[in-house]
PDB file of C-alpha atoms in Angstrom:
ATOM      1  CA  UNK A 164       0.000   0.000   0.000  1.00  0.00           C
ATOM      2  CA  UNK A 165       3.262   2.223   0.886  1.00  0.00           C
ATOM      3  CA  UNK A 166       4.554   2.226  -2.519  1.00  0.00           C
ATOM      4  CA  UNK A 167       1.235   2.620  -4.392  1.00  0.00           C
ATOM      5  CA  UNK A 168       0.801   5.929  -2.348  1.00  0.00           C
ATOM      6  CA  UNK A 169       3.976   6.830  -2.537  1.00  0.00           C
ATOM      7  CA  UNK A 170       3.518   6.015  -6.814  1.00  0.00           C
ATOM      8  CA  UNK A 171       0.047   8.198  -7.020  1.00  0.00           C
ATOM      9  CA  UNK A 172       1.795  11.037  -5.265  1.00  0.00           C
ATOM     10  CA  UNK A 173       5.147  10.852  -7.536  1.00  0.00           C
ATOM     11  CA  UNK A 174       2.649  10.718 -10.831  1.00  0.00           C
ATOM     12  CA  UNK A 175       0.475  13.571  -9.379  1.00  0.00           C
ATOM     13  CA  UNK A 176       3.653  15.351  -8.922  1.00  0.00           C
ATOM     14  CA  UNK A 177       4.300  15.763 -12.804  1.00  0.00           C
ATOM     15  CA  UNK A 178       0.993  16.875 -13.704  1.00  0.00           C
ATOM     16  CA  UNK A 179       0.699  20.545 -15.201  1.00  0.00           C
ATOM     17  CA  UNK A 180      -2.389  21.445 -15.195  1.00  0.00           C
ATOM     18  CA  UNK A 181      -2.634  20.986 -11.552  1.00  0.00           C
ATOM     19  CA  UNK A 182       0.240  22.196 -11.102  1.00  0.00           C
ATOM     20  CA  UNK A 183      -1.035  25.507 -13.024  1.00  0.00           C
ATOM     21  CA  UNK A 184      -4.100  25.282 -11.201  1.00  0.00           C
ATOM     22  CA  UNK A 185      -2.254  25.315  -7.755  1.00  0.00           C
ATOM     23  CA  UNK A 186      -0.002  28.652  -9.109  1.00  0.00           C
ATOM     24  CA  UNK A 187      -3.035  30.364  -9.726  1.00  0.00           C
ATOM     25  CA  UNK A 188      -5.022  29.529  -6.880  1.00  0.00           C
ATOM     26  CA  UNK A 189      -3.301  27.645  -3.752  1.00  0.00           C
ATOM     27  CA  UNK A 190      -0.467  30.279  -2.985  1.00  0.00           C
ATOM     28  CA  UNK A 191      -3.307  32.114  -0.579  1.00  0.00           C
ATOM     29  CA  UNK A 192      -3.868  28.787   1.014  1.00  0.00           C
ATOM     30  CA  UNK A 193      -0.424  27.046   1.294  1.00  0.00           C
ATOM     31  CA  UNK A 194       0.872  30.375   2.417  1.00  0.00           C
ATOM     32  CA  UNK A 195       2.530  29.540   6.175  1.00  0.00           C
ATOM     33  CA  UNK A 196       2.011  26.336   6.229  1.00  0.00           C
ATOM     34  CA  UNK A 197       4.234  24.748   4.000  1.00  0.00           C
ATOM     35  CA  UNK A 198       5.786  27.704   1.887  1.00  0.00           C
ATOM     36  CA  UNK A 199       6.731  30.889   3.364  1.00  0.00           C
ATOM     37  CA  UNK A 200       5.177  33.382   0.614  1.00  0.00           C
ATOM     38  CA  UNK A 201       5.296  33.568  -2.931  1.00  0.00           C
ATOM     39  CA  UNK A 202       8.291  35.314  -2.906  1.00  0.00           C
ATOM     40  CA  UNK A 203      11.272  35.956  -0.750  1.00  0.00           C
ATOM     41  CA  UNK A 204      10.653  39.391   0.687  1.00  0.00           C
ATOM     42  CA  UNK A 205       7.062  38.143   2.083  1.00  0.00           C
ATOM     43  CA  UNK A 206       9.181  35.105   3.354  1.00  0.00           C
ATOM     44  CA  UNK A 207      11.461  37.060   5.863  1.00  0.00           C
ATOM     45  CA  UNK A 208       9.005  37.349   8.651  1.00  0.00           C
ATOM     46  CA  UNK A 209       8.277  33.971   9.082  1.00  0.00           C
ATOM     47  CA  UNK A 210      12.135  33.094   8.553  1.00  0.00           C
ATOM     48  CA  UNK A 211      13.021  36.062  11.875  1.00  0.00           C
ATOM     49  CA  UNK A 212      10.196  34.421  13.785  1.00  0.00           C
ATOM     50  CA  UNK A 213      11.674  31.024  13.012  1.00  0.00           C
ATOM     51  CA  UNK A 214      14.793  32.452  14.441  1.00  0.00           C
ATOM     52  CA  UNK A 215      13.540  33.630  17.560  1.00  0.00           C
ATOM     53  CA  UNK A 216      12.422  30.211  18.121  1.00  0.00           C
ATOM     54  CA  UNK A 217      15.948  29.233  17.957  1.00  0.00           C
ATOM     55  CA  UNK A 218      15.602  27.409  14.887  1.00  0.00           C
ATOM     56  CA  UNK A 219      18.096  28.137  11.777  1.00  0.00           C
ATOM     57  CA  UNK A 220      16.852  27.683   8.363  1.00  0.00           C
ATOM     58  CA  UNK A 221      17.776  27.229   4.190  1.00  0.00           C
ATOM     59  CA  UNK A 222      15.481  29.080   2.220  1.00  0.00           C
ATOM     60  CA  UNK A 223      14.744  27.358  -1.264  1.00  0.00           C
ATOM     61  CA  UNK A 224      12.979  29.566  -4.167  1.00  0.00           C
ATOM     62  CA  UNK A 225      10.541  26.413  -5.668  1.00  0.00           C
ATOM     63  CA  UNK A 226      11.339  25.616  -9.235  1.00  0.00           C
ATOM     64  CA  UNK A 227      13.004  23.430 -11.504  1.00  0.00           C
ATOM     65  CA  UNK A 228      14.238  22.093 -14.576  1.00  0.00           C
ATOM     66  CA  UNK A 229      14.461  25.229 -15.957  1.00  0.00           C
ATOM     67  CA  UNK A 230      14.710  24.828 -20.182  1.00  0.00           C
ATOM     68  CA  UNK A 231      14.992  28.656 -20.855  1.00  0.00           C
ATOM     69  CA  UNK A 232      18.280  30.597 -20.988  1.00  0.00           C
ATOM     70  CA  UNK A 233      16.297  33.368 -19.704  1.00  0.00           C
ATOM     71  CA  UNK A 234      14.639  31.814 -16.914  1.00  0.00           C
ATOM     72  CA  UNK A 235      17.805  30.269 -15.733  1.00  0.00           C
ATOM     73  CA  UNK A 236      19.234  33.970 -15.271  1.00  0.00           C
ATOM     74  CA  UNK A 237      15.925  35.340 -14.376  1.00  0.00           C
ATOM     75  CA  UNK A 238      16.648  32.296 -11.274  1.00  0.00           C
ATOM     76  CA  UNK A 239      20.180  33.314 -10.757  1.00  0.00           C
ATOM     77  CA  UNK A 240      19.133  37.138  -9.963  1.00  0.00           C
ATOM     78  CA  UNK A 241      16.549  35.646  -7.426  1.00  0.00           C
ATOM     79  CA  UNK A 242      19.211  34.163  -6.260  1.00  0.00           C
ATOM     80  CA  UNK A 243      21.733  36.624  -5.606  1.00  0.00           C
ATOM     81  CA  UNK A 244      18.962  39.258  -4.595  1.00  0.00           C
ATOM     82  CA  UNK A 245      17.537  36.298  -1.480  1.00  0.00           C
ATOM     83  CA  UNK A 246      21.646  36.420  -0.233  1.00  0.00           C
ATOM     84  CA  UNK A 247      21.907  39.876  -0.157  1.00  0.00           C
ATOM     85  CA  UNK A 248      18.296  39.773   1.714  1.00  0.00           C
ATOM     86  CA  UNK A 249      19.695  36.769   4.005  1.00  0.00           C
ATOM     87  CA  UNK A 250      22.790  39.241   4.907  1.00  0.00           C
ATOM     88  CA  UNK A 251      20.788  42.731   5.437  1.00  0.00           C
ATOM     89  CA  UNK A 252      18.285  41.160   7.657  1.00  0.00           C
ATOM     90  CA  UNK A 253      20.518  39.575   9.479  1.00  0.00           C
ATOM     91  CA  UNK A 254      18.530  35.639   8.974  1.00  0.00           C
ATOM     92  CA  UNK A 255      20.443  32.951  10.641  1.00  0.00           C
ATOM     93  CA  UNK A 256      19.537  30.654   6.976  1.00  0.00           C
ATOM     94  CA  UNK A 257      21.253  29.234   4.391  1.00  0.00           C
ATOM     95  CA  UNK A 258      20.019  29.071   0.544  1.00  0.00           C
ATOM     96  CA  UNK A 259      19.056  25.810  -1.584  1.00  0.00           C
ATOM     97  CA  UNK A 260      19.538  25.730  -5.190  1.00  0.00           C
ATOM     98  CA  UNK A 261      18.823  23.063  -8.107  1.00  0.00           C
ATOM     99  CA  UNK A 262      21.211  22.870 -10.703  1.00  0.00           C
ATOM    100  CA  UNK A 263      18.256  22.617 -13.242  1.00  0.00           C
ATOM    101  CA  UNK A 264      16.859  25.891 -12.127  1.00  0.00           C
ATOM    102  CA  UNK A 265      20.116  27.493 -13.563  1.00  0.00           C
ATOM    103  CA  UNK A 266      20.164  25.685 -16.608  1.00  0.00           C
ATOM    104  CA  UNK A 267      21.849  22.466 -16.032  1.00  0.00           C
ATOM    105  CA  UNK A 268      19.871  20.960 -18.876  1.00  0.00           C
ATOM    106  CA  UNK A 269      20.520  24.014 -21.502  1.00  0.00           C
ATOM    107  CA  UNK A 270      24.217  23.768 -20.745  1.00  0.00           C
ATOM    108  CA  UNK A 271      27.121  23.388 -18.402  1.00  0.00           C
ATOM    109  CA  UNK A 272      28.492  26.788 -19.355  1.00  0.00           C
ATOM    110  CA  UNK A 273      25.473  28.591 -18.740  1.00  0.00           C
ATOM    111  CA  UNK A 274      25.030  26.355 -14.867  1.00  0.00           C
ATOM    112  CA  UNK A 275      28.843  27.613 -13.947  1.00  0.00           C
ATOM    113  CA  UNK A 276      28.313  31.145 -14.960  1.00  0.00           C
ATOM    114  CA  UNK A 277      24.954  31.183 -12.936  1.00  0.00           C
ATOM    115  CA  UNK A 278      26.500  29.245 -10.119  1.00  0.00           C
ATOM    116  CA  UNK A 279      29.651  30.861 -10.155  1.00  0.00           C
ATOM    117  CA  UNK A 280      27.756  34.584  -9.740  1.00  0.00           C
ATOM    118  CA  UNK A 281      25.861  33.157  -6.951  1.00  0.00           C
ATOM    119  CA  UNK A 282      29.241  31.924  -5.024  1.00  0.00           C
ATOM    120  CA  UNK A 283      30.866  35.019  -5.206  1.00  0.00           C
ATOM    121  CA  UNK A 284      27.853  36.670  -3.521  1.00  0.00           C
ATOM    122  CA  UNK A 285      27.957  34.331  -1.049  1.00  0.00           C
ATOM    123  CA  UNK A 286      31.252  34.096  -0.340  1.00  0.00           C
ATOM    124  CA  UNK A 287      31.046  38.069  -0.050  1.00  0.00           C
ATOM    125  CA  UNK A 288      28.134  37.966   2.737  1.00  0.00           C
ATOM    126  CA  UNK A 289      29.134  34.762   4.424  1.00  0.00           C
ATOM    127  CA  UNK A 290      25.537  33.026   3.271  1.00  0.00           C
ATOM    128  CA  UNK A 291      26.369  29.370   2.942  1.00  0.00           C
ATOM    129  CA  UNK A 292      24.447  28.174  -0.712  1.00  0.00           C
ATOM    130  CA  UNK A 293      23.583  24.013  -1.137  1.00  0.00           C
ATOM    131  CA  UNK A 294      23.481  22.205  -4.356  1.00  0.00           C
ATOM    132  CA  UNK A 295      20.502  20.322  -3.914  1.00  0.00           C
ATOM    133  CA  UNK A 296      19.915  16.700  -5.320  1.00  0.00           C
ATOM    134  CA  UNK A 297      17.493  15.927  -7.813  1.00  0.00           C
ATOM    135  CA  UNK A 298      16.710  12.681  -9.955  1.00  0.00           C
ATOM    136  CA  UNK A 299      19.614  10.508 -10.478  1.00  0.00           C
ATOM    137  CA  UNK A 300      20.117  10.950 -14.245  1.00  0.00           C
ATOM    138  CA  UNK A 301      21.656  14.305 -13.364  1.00  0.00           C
ATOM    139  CA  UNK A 302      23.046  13.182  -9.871  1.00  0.00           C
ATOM    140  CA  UNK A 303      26.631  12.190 -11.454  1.00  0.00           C
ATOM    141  CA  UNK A 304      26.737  15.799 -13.147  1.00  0.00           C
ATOM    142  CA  UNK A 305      25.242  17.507 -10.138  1.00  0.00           C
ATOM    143  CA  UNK A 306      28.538  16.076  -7.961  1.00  0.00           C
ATOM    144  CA  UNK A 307      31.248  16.675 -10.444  1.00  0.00           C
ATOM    145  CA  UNK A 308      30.122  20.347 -10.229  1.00  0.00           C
ATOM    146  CA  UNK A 309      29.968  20.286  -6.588  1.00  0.00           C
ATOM    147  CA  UNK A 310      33.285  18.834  -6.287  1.00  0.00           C
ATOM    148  CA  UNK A 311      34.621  21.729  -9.089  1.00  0.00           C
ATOM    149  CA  UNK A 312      32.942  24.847  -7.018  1.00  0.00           C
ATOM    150  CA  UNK A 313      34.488  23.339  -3.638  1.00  0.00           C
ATOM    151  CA  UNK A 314      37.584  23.915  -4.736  1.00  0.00           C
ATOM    152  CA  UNK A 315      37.499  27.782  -4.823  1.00  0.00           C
ATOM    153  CA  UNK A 316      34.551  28.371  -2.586  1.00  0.00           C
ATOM    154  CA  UNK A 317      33.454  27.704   1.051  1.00  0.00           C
ATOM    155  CA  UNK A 318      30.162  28.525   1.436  1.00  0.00           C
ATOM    156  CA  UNK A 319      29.092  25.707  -0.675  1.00  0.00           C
ATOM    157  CA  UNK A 320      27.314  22.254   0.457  1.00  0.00           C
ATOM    158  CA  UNK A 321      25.339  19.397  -0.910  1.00  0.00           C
ATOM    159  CA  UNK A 322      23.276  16.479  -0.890  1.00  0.00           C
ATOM    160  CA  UNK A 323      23.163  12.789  -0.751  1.00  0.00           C
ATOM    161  CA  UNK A 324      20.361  10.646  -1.515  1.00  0.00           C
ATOM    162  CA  UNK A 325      19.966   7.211   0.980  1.00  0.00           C
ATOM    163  CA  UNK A 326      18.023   5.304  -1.608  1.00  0.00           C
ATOM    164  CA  UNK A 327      20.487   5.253  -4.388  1.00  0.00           C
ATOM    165  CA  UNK A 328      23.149   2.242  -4.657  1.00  0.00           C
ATOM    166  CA  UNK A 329      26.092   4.666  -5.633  1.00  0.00           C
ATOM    167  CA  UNK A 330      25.593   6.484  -2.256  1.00  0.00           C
ATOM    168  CA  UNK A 331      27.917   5.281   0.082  1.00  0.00           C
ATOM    169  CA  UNK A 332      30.784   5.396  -2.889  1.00  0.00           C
ATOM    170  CA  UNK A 333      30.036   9.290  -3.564  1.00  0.00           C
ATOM    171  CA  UNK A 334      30.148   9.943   0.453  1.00  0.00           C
ATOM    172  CA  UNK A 335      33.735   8.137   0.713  1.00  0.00           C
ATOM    173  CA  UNK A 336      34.615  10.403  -2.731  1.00  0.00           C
ATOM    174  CA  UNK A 337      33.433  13.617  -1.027  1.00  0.00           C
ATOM    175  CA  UNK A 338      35.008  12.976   2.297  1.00  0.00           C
ATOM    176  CA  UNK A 339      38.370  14.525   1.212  1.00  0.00           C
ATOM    177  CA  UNK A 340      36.928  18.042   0.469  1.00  0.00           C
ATOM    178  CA  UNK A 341      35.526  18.185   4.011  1.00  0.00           C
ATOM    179  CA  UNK A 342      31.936  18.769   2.897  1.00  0.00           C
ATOM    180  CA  UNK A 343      28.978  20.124   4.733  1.00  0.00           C
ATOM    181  CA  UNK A 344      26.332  17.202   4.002  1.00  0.00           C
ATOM    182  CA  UNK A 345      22.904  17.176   4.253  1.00  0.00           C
ATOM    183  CA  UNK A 346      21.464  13.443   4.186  1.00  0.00           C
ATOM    184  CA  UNK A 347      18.291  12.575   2.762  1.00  0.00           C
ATOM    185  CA  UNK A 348      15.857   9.773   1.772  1.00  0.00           C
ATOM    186  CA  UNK A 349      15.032  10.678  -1.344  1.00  0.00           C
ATOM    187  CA  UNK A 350      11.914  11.484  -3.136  1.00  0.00           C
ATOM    188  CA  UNK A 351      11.783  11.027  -6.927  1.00  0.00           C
ATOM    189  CA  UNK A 352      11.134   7.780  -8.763  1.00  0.00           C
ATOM    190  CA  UNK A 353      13.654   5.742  -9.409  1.00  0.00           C
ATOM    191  CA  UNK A 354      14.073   2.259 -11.240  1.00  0.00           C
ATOM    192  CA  UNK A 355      15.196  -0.844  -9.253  1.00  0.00           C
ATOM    193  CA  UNK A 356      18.519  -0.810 -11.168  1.00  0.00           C
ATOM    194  CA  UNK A 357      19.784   2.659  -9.338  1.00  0.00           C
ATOM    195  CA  UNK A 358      17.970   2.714  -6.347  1.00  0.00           C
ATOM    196  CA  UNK A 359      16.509   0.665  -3.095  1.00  0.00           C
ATOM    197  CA  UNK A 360      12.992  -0.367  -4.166  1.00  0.00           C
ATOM    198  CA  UNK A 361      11.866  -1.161  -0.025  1.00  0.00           C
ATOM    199  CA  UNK A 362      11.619   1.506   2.847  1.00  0.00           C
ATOM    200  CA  UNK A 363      13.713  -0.346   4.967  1.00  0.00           C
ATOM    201  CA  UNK A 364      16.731  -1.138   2.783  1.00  0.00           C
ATOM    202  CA  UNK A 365      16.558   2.607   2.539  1.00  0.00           C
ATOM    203  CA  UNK A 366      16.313   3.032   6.169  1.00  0.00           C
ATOM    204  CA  UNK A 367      19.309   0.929   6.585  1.00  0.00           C
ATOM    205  CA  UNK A 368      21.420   2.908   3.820  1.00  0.00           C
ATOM    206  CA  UNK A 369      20.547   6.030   5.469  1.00  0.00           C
ATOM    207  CA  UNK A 370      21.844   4.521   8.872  1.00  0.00           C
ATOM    208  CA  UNK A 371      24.573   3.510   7.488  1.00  0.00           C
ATOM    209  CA  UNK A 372      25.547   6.717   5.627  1.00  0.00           C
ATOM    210  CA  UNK A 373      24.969   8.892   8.880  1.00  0.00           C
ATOM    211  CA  UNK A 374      27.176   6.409  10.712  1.00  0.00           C
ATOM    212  CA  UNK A 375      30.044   6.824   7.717  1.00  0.00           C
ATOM    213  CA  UNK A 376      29.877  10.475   7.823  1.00  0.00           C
ATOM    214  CA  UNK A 377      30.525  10.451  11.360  1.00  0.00           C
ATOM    215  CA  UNK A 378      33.374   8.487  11.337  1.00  0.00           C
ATOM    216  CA  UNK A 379      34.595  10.277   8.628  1.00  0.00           C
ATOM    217  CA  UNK A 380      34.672  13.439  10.543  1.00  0.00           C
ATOM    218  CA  UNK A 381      32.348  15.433   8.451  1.00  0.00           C
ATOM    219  CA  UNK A 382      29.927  18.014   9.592  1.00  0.00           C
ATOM    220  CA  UNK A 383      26.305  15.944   8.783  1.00  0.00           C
ATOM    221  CA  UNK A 384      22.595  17.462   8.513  1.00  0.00           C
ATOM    222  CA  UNK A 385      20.269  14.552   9.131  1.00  0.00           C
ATOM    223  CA  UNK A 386      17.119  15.835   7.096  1.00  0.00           C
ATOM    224  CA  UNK A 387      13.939  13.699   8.937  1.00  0.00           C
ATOM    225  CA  UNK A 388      10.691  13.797  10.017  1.00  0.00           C
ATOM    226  CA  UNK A 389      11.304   9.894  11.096  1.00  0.00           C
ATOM    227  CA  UNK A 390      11.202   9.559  15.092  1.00  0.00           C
ATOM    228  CA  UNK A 391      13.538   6.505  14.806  1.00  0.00           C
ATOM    229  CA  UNK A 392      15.996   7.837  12.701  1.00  0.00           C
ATOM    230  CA  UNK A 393      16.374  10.586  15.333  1.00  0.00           C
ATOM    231  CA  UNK A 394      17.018   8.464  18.585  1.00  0.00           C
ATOM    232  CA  UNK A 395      19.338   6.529  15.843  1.00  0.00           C
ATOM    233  CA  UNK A 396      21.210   9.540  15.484  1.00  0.00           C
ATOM    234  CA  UNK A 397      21.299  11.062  19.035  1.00  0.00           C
ATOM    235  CA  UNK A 398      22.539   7.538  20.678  1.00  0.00           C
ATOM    236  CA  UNK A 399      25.239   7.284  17.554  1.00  0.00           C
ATOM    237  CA  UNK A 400      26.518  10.416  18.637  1.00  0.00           C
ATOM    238  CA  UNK A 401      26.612   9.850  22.202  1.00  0.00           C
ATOM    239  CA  UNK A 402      28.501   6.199  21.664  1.00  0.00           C
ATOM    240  CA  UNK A 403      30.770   8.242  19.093  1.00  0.00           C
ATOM    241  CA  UNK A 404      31.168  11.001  21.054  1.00  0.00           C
ATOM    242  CA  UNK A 405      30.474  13.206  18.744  1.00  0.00           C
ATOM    243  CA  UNK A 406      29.880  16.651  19.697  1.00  0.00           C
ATOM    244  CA  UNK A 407      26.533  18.252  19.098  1.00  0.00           C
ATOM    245  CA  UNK A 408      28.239  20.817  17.222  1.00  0.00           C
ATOM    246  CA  UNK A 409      29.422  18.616  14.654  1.00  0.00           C
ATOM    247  CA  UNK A 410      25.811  17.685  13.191  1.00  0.00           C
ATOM    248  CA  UNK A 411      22.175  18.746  13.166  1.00  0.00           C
ATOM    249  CA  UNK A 412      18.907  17.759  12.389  1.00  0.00           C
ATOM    250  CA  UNK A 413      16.533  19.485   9.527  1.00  0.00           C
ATOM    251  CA  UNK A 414      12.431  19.268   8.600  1.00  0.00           C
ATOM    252  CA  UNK A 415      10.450  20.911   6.423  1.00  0.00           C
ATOM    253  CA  UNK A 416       8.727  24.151   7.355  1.00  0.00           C
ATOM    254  CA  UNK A 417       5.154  23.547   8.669  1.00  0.00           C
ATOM    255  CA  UNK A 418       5.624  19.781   9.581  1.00  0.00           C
ATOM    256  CA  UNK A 419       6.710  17.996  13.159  1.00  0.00           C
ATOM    257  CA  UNK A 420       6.730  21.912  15.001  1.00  0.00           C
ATOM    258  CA  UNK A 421       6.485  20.551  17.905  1.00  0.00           C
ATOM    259  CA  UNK A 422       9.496  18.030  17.613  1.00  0.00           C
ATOM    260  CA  UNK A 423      11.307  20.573  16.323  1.00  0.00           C
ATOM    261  CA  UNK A 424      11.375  23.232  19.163  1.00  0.00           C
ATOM    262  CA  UNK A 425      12.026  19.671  21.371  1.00  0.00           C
ATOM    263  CA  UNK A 426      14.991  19.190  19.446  1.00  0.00           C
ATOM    264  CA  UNK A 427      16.532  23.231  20.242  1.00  0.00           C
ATOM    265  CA  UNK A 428      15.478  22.293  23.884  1.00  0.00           C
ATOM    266  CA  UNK A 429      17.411  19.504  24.034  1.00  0.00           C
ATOM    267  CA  UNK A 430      20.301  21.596  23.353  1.00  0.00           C
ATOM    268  CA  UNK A 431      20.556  20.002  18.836  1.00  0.00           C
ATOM    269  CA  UNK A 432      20.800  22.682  16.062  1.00  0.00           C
ATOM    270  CA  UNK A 433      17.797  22.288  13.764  1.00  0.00           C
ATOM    271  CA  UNK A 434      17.178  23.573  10.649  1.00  0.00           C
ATOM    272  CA  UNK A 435      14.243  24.253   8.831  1.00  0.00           C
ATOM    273  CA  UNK A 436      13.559  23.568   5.196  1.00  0.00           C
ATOM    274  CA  UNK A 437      11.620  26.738   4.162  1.00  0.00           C
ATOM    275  CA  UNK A 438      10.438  27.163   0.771  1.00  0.00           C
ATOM    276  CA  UNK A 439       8.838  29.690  -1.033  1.00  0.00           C
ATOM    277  CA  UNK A 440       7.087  30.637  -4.428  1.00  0.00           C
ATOM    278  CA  UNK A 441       4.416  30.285  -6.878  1.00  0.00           C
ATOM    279  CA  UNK A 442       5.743  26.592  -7.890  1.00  0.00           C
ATOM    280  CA  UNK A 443       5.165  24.563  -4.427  1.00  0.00           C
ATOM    281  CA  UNK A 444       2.403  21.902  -5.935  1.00  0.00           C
ATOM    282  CA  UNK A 445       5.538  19.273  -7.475  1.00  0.00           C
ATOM    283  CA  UNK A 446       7.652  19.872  -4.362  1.00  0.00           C
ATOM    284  CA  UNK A 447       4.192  19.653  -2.094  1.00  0.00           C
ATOM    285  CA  UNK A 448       3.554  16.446  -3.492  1.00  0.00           C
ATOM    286  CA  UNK A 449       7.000  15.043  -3.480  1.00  0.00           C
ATOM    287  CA  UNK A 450       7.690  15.361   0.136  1.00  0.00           C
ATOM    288  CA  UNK A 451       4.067  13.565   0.360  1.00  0.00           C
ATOM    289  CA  UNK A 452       5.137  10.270  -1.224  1.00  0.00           C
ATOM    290  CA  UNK A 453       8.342  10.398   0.542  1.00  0.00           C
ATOM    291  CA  UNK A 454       6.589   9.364   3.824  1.00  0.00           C
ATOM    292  CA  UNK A 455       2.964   8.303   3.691  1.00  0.00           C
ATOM    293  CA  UNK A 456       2.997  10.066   7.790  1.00  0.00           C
ATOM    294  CA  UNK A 457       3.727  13.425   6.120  1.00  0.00           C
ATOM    295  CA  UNK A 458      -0.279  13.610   4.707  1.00  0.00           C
ATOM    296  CA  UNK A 459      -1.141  13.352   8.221  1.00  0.00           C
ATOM    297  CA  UNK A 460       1.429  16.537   8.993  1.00  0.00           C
ATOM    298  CA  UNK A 461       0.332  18.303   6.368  1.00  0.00           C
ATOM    299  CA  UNK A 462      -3.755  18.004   7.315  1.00  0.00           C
ATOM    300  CA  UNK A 463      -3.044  18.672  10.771  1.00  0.00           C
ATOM    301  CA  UNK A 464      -0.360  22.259   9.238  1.00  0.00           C
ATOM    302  CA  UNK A 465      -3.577  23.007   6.779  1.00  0.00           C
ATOM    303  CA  UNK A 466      -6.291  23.052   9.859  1.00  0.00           C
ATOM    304  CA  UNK A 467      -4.233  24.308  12.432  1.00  0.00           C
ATOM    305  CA  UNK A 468      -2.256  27.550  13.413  1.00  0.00           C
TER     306      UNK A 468
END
């Protein structure tokens, strides 16, 4: 039943006329509950508040695979204009980006000149930027330019995806550039042959990756709404010693509140996954089949305050 819910979400995901539909007519009703605003500047108040809570976040502007030259640096001036934003209102976030959004599918010139102009606004204001993951067709490309940008440039991170094979391989790659991490599930559709078809060979992975990333010494963001996987991380860390400064815990915006603020009290760093604009219906229904527990998150965000 898991993986025919998790299907029907996935295939809703990629439908556009409801995703149209939702542009023109959820952004009222999604509005601070599972996006921020439409657009960045409505955002920041919910990011400060966020804040005062004592709860960090990475902003991500909703949006991808991006097949217009145009679009791609129409994304790119978002970009730079939501760091300079992060900097002047002083928002204790950091900023997502998909390499399709900047035209990783028109061409890899165009995606370094993009990315590049974002680094060096980053690196400027001190605004760490993360190259998020998307389906694995582009996953080999998306790493080879993290690995390229790390070499100049700090305030860059990325992502790694628990359900794919080549996982564990890419982490012990990465380890020598020190990366910031931030470990995931994953949530696109995958065939057998790249990816672990059953939740709990994923489950195990993603054990196993947080556990490798330890040991290896490198800063990790755990990125769960799963209570299990967090008690599997906080007694790893105790029996490792590792410090709670060395790794911390992320959800989305408008999902598991309450466990979240528990977390800051119990003295973890969490981080929370804020998006914003007019395209949230794919990444709405995305996080949706990732965990068949996250419809009952987002009904309970939807009806209540």
């Amino acid at each position: 039943m898991e993986t025919v819910t998790k299907n029907l979400f996935l295939f809703l995901s990629k439908n556009n006329w409801l995703n149209e539909m939702a542009k023109k007519r959820g952004g009222n009703i999604v509005t601070g509950k599972i996006i921020a605003g439409t657009d960045f500047p409505s955002s920041v108040q919910i990011i400060k508040e966020l804040n005062t809570r004592g709860l960090a976040t990475t902003v991500d502007h909703l949006g991808e695979f991006v097949n217009s030259e145009k679009t791609a640096v129409e994304r790119t001036e978002e970009a730079i204009a939501t760091i300079e934003t992060i900097s002047r209102e002083r928002l204790d976030s950091h900023m997502s980006v998909k390499m399709t959004s900047l035209g990783l599918d028109i061409g890899r010139d165009l995606v370094i000149s993009n990315m590049t102009s974002i680094l060096d606004t980053a690196e400027k204001h001190g605004v760490m930027v993360t190259i998020d993951m998307e389906d694995e067709p582009r996953c080999e490309k998306t790493l080879e330019l993290f690995k390229q940008f790390k070499q100049s440039y700090n305030c860059i991170s990325t992502v790694l995806q628990a359900y794919l094979y080549r996982t564990e391989q890419d982490l012990k790659e990465l380890s020598s550039l020190k990366p910031f991490l931030r470990l995931v599930k994953g949530a696109y559709k995958e065939p057998q042959t790249v990816a672990y078809p059953d939740k709990k060979d994923v489950d195990e992975n993603y054990k196993k990756l947080i556990e490798q990333s330890f040991r290896l010494g490198l800063y990790t963001a755990i990125a769960t709404h799963d209570d299990h996987m967090i008690e599997y991380t906080k007694g790893l860390a105790a029996r490792l010693q590792i410090p709670n400064n060395q790794f911390e815990f992320q959800m989305l915006y408008g999902m598991r509140n309450k466990t979240q603020l528990e977390l800051v009290e119990q003295g973890y760093k969490m981080r929370v996954y804020v998006p914003y604009g007019r395209d949230w219906y794919g990444y709405f229904m995305r996080r949706l089949a990732e965990r068949p527990a996250n419809i009952s998150f987002a009904f309970k965000g939807f009806v209540k305050n």
